Amino acid sequence: MSEQSTSPTGTAPTLAEVLETVEQLWPLRLQEPWDASGLVTGRPDRPVRRILFAVDPVADVVAEAVATGADLLVTHHPLFLRGVTSVAADGFKGAVVHELIEHRCALLACHTNADSAPDGVSDAVARAAGLTATTPLAPHPADPAVGIGRVGDLARPVRLRELARRLADAVPPTAHGVRVAGDPDALVRRVAVCGGAGDSLFDEVRAAGADVYVTADLRHHPASEAREAARGPGAGGTPYLVDLSHFASEWLWLPVGAAALREALAGRGHDVQVAVSALRSDPWDFRIDHDRPEHDSRGPDRPGPDGSGHDDRGPDRTDHGRPGRRFAADPGAPTAGGPA
């Protein structure tokens, strides 16, 4: 486990003290009404010495948290968004709950509260796009200074192709890749972003005058109608669209959130090791492009199409990594579980 500790002589906080710090960073009042952020498992009086950040509370991530001795797993996505009547271990979510409790690992979800708060998910996407000053795309009713999404201007106009490549280089590789709608050579400057699924915000994107909208999980009909409206009577052809993997867009926040929590706890005199998972929890394994070599998840140690240890499909084959496999994280970010 490769982590960075900030206060060698400090003491371990209790889970309750960690939750107090989290509330200062990503207040629960900022979550959307439908959301279920907050503590899922864990005793408030238990000490917390190791924390692991991840996007999804899936079985592979929980296994990593247990294997690395984490006392707290902080995930962006909640384990439960709807009511349940059982957490028996014969179901996959119940099994996760049992694994966490039996190994005394707490689970905390920071979802739309971490989307809206300063230095949240969309701020991380905005920085990856090259934006330095932004405002909320959909301001929060309780605090207009924060909210869902961000919009701002690039320091200089860039071609749509360049912006898409910049984002592709910043996010973890996935089978989804980066999809783009628009003229690749068009110059863009004003950029709106929303980490995670953002196709409910097209009205806000148009109102903000964005040249391009960067988000994830764009469905066919909202994306098609947005592009038709952009090319319709009286329109100027924008916003163009850049569609990231849902997982990849939100992973960008993990190193930011981990560093913020580590520093805040150190400021309280606590010594806590905080790491970021480099496990890919994106659900897609591979994609096949039309008339191009297959893009799949086999690494160099997996058999090729002919059953041998090599793959003769050509040098442009891309390995995206299966769910649960590691990817090369930002070298400056502390990661869990050894080398990627």
Coordinates of C-alpha atoms in Angstrom, one line a residue:
M1 CA 0.0 0.0 0.0
S2 CA 1.5 3.3 -1.1
E3 CA 0.3 6.2 0.9
Q4 CA 1.5 9.5 2.2
S5 CA 1.1 10.5 5.8
T6 CA 1.2 14.1 6.8
S7 CA 1.6 14.1 10.6
P8 CA 3.9 11.3 11.9
T9 CA 3.4 12.2 15.5
G10 CA -0.3 12.8 15.4
T11 CA -3.0 10.5 16.8
A12 CA -5.7 8.5 14.9
P13 CA -9.1 10.2 14.9
T14 CA -12.3 8.4 15.6
L15 CA -14.7 7.9 12.8
A16 CA -16.9 10.5 14.3
E17 CA -14.1 13.0 14.1
V18 CA -13.4 12.1 10.5
L19 CA -17.1 12.6 9.7
E20 CA -16.9 16.1 11.3
T21 CA -14.1 16.9 9.0
V22 CA -15.9 15.5 6.0
E23 CA -18.9 17.7 6.8
Q24 CA -16.7 20.8 6.6
L25 CA -15.3 19.8 3.2
W26 CA -18.4 18.3 1.6
P27 CA -21.5 19.3 3.6
L28 CA -24.4 17.0 3.4
R29 CA -26.8 19.9 3.0
L30 CA -25.4 20.3 -0.5
Q31 CA -26.5 16.9 -1.7
E32 CA -29.5 16.6 -4.0
P33 CA -32.9 15.7 -2.5
W34 CA -32.9 12.2 -4.1
D35 CA -29.4 11.4 -3.0
A36 CA -28.2 9.0 -0.2
S37 CA -24.7 10.4 0.8
G38 CA -23.5 9.7 4.3
L39 CA -22.3 6.9 6.5
V40 CA -23.4 3.4 5.5
T41 CA -21.4 1.2 7.9
G42 CA -19.1 1.9 10.8
R43 CA -19.0 2.6 14.6
P44 CA -18.5 6.3 15.3
D45 CA -16.1 5.6 18.2
R46 CA -13.7 3.4 16.2
P47 CA -10.2 4.8 15.4
V48 CA -9.4 5.5 11.7
R49 CA -5.8 5.1 10.7
R50 CA -6.2 4.3 7.0
I51 CA -8.7 5.6 4.5
L52 CA -9.2 4.5 0.9
F53 CA -10.9 6.6 -1.7
A54 CA -12.7 5.0 -4.7
V55 CA -15.6 5.7 -7.1
D56 CA -17.8 2.6 -6.5
P57 CA -18.4 0.4 -3.5
V58 CA -18.2 -2.7 -5.6
A59 CA -16.9 -6.1 -4.4
D60 CA -13.4 -5.6 -5.8
V61 CA -12.9 -2.2 -4.2
V62 CA -14.2 -3.5 -0.8
A63 CA -11.7 -6.4 -1.1
E64 CA -8.9 -3.9 -1.8
A65 CA -10.0 -1.9 1.3
V66 CA -9.9 -5.0 3.4
A67 CA -6.6 -6.3 2.0
T68 CA -4.9 -2.9 2.6
G69 CA -6.2 -2.6 6.2
A70 CA -8.4 0.4 5.6
D71 CA -10.6 1.5 8.5
L72 CA -12.7 3.7 6.2
L73 CA -13.7 3.4 2.6
V74 CA -14.9 6.7 1.1
T75 CA -16.7 6.2 -2.2
H76 CA -18.3 8.7 -4.5
H77 CA -21.3 6.5 -5.3
P78 CA -23.6 5.4 -2.6
L79 CA -24.2 1.6 -2.0
F80 CA -27.9 2.2 -1.5
L81 CA -30.0 4.8 -3.3
R82 CA -33.3 3.0 -2.6
G83 CA -34.8 1.4 0.4
V84 CA -34.0 -2.2 1.1
T85 CA -35.6 -4.8 3.4
S86 CA -32.5 -7.1 3.7
V87 CA -28.7 -7.0 3.7
A88 CA -28.3 -10.8 3.8
A89 CA -25.0 -11.9 2.4
D90 CA -26.7 -14.0 -0.3
G91 CA -27.1 -10.8 -2.3
F92 CA -24.2 -8.8 -3.8
K93 CA -24.9 -5.7 -1.8
G94 CA -25.5 -7.6 1.4
A95 CA -22.2 -9.4 0.8
V96 CA -20.4 -6.1 0.6
V97 CA -22.0 -4.9 3.8
H98 CA -21.0 -8.1 5.6
E99 CA -17.4 -7.9 4.3
L100 CA -17.1 -4.4 5.6
I101 CA -18.6 -5.0 9.0
E102 CA -16.7 -8.2 9.6
H103 CA -13.4 -6.5 8.8
R104 CA -14.3 -3.3 10.8
C105 CA -14.1 -1.1 7.7
A106 CA -16.6 1.8 7.6
L107 CA -18.2 3.0 4.4
L108 CA -19.0 6.6 3.6
A109 CA -20.5 7.9 0.4
C110 CA -19.8 11.5 -0.7
H111 CA -21.9 11.8 -3.8
T112 CA -23.7 15.0 -4.9
N113 CA -22.4 16.8 -1.9
A114 CA -19.0 16.3 -3.4
D115 CA -20.3 17.3 -6.8
S116 CA -21.6 20.7 -5.5
A117 CA -18.9 21.6 -3.0
P118 CA -15.8 23.6 -3.9
D119 CA -13.0 21.5 -5.3
G120 CA -15.6 18.8 -6.1
V121 CA -16.0 16.5 -9.0
S122 CA -16.9 19.0 -11.6
D123 CA -14.0 21.3 -10.5
A124 CA -11.7 18.3 -11.1
V125 CA -13.1 17.9 -14.6
A126 CA -12.8 21.6 -15.3
R127 CA -9.1 21.6 -14.3
A128 CA -8.5 18.6 -16.6
A129 CA -10.1 20.6 -19.4
G130 CA -7.8 23.5 -18.7
L131 CA -10.3 25.9 -17.0
T132 CA -8.8 28.0 -14.2
A133 CA -11.8 30.2 -13.2
T134 CA -15.4 28.8 -13.2
T135 CA -18.9 29.4 -11.8
P136 CA -21.5 26.8 -11.0
L137 CA -23.6 25.6 -14.0
A138 CA -26.6 24.9 -11.8
P139 CA -26.2 26.9 -8.6
H140 CA -27.4 25.3 -5.4
P141 CA -30.5 26.9 -3.9
A142 CA -28.9 27.1 -0.4
D143 CA -25.6 28.5 -1.7
P144 CA -25.4 30.0 -5.2
A145 CA -21.6 30.0 -5.0
V146 CA -21.6 26.3 -5.4
G147 CA -23.7 23.7 -7.2
I148 CA -23.8 21.1 -9.9
G149 CA -21.5 21.5 -12.9
R150 CA -19.1 24.3 -13.8
V151 CA -18.6 26.7 -16.7
G152 CA -15.7 28.9 -17.6
D153 CA -13.3 30.0 -20.3
L154 CA -10.0 28.5 -21.5
A155 CA -7.0 30.8 -21.5
R156 CA -7.0 30.6 -25.3
P157 CA -9.2 29.0 -27.9
V158 CA -8.3 25.4 -28.8
R159 CA -9.7 23.1 -31.5
L160 CA -12.3 20.7 -30.3
R161 CA -10.0 17.8 -31.2
E162 CA -7.3 19.2 -28.9
L163 CA -9.7 19.6 -26.0
A164 CA -11.0 16.0 -26.4
R165 CA -7.4 14.7 -26.5
R166 CA -6.5 16.7 -23.4
L167 CA -9.4 15.1 -21.5
A168 CA -8.6 11.6 -22.8
D169 CA -5.1 12.0 -21.5
A170 CA -6.3 13.1 -18.1
V171 CA -8.9 10.4 -17.3
P172 CA -8.3 6.7 -16.6
P173 CA -8.6 4.6 -19.8
T174 CA -11.8 2.7 -20.3
A175 CA -13.6 0.8 -23.0
H176 CA -15.9 3.7 -23.4
G177 CA -13.1 6.0 -24.5
V178 CA -14.0 9.7 -25.2
R179 CA -16.8 10.3 -27.7
V180 CA -17.2 13.7 -29.4
A181 CA -19.9 15.3 -31.4
G182 CA -18.9 18.3 -33.5
D183 CA -16.4 19.6 -36.0
P184 CA -13.0 18.4 -34.7
D185 CA -11.3 21.5 -36.1
A186 CA -13.8 24.0 -34.6
L187 CA -12.3 26.5 -32.1
V188 CA -13.8 26.4 -28.6
R189 CA -13.2 28.6 -25.6
R190 CA -16.2 28.6 -23.3
V191 CA -16.5 25.2 -21.7
A192 CA -19.3 23.7 -19.5
V193 CA -18.6 20.5 -17.5
C194 CA -20.5 18.1 -15.3
G195 CA -18.8 15.1 -13.8
G196 CA -21.0 12.0 -14.0
A197 CA -24.4 11.9 -15.9
G198 CA -25.1 15.4 -17.0
D199 CA -27.7 15.2 -19.8
S200 CA -30.3 16.9 -17.6
L201 CA -28.4 20.2 -17.8
F202 CA -28.6 21.1 -21.5
D203 CA -30.8 24.2 -20.8
E204 CA -28.2 25.5 -18.4
V205 CA -25.4 24.8 -20.8
R206 CA -27.1 26.7 -23.6
A207 CA -27.9 29.6 -21.2
A208 CA -24.2 29.8 -20.2
G209 CA -23.2 30.2 -23.8
A210 CA -20.8 27.2 -23.8
D211 CA -19.0 26.3 -27.0
V212 CA -18.7 22.7 -25.7
Y213 CA -20.2 20.6 -23.0
V214 CA -18.1 17.9 -21.3
T215 CA -20.0 15.3 -19.3
A216 CA -20.6 11.6 -19.1
D217 CA -23.4 9.0 -19.8
L218 CA -24.9 11.0 -22.7
R219 CA -28.0 9.1 -23.9
H220 CA -29.0 9.0 -27.5
H221 CA -32.1 11.2 -27.5
P222 CA -30.9 14.0 -25.2
A223 CA -27.6 14.1 -27.2
S224 CA -29.3 14.0 -30.6
E225 CA -31.8 16.7 -29.7
A226 CA -29.0 18.9 -28.3
R227 CA -27.1 18.6 -31.5
E228 CA -30.2 19.2 -33.6
A229 CA -31.1 22.3 -31.6
A230 CA -27.5 23.5 -32.0
R231 CA -27.7 23.2 -35.8
G232 CA -31.3 24.4 -36.1
P233 CA -32.7 27.8 -37.2
G234 CA -30.9 30.7 -35.6
A235 CA -28.4 28.5 -33.8
G236 CA -24.6 28.7 -34.2
G237 CA -23.7 25.0 -34.1
T238 CA -22.8 24.8 -30.4
P239 CA -22.5 23.4 -27.9
Y240 CA -20.4 20.6 -29.1
L241 CA -20.4 17.5 -26.9
V242 CA -17.6 15.5 -25.2
D243 CA -18.8 12.4 -23.6
L244 CA -16.6 10.7 -21.0
S245 CA -16.9 7.5 -19.1
H246 CA -19.0 8.0 -16.0
F247 CA -16.4 6.3 -13.8
A248 CA -13.5 8.1 -15.5
S249 CA -15.0 11.5 -15.1
E250 CA -15.6 11.1 -11.4
W251 CA -12.3 9.3 -10.7
L252 CA -10.5 12.7 -11.4
W253 CA -11.9 13.9 -8.0
L254 CA -10.5 11.1 -5.9
P255 CA -6.9 12.4 -5.6
V256 CA -8.2 15.9 -4.9
G257 CA -10.7 14.7 -2.2
A258 CA -8.1 12.4 -0.6
A259 CA -5.5 15.2 -0.4
A260 CA -8.1 17.6 1.1
L261 CA -9.2 15.1 3.8
R262 CA -5.7 14.2 4.7
E263 CA -4.6 17.8 5.1
A264 CA -7.7 18.7 7.1
L265 CA -7.2 15.8 9.5
A266 CA -3.5 16.7 9.8
G267 CA -4.5 20.2 10.7
R268 CA -6.4 18.7 13.6
G269 CA -3.3 16.9 14.7
H270 CA -4.3 13.5 13.3
D271 CA -2.0 11.1 11.5
V272 CA -4.1 9.3 8.9
Q273 CA -2.9 7.5 5.8
V274 CA -5.1 8.3 2.8
A275 CA -4.9 6.5 -0.5
V276 CA -6.7 6.4 -3.8
S277 CA -7.8 3.2 -5.4
A278 CA -6.4 2.5 -8.9
L279 CA -8.9 -0.3 -9.5
R280 CA -11.1 0.3 -12.6
S281 CA -14.7 -0.1 -11.5
D282 CA -16.1 0.9 -14.9
P283 CA -18.6 -1.9 -15.8
W284 CA -17.5 -2.2 -19.5
D285 CA -14.8 -4.7 -20.5
F286 CA -14.1 -3.9 -24.2
R287 CA -15.5 -2.4 -27.3
I288 CA -15.3 -3.3 -31.0
D289 CA -14.9 -0.5 -33.5
H290 CA -16.3 -0.8 -37.0
D291 CA -13.6 -1.8 -39.5
R292 CA -10.9 -1.3 -36.9
P293 CA -8.9 -3.7 -34.7
E294 CA -10.8 -4.8 -31.5
H295 CA -10.3 -2.7 -28.4
D296 CA -10.4 -5.0 -25.5
S297 CA -9.2 -5.5 -22.0
R298 CA -6.5 -8.1 -22.4
G299 CA -3.1 -7.1 -21.0
P300 CA 0.2 -8.3 -22.3
D301 CA 0.0 -11.4 -20.1
R302 CA -3.4 -12.6 -21.5
P303 CA -3.8 -14.9 -24.5
G304 CA -4.3 -13.3 -28.0
P305 CA -7.1 -14.3 -30.4
D306 CA -5.2 -17.4 -31.5
G307 CA -4.7 -18.7 -27.9
S308 CA -1.0 -17.8 -27.9
G309 CA 0.7 -15.3 -25.7
H310 CA 0.8 -12.6 -28.4
D311 CA -1.8 -10.5 -30.2
D312 CA -1.3 -9.9 -34.0
R313 CA -4.1 -7.4 -34.4
G314 CA -1.8 -4.5 -34.9
P315 CA 0.0 -1.8 -32.9
D316 CA -3.1 0.4 -32.6
R317 CA -5.0 -2.0 -30.3
T318 CA -5.8 -0.3 -27.1
D319 CA -5.9 -2.0 -23.7
H320 CA -8.6 -0.5 -21.5
G321 CA -8.4 -2.8 -18.5
R322 CA -11.2 -5.0 -17.2
P323 CA -13.2 -4.0 -14.1
G324 CA -11.0 -4.8 -11.1
R325 CA -7.8 -4.4 -13.1
R326 CA -5.4 -1.6 -12.3
F327 CA -4.5 1.4 -14.4
A328 CA -1.6 3.9 -14.2
A329 CA -2.8 6.6 -11.9
D330 CA -1.4 10.1 -11.6
P331 CA 2.2 9.5 -10.2
G332 CA 1.6 12.3 -7.7
A333 CA -1.4 10.6 -6.2
P334 CA -1.1 8.1 -3.4
T335 CA -2.6 4.8 -4.5
A336 CA -3.5 1.6 -2.8
G337 CA -2.4 -2.0 -3.4
G338 CA 1.1 -1.5 -4.8
P339 CA 2.2 -0.5 -8.3
A340 CA -0.4 -0.1 -11.0

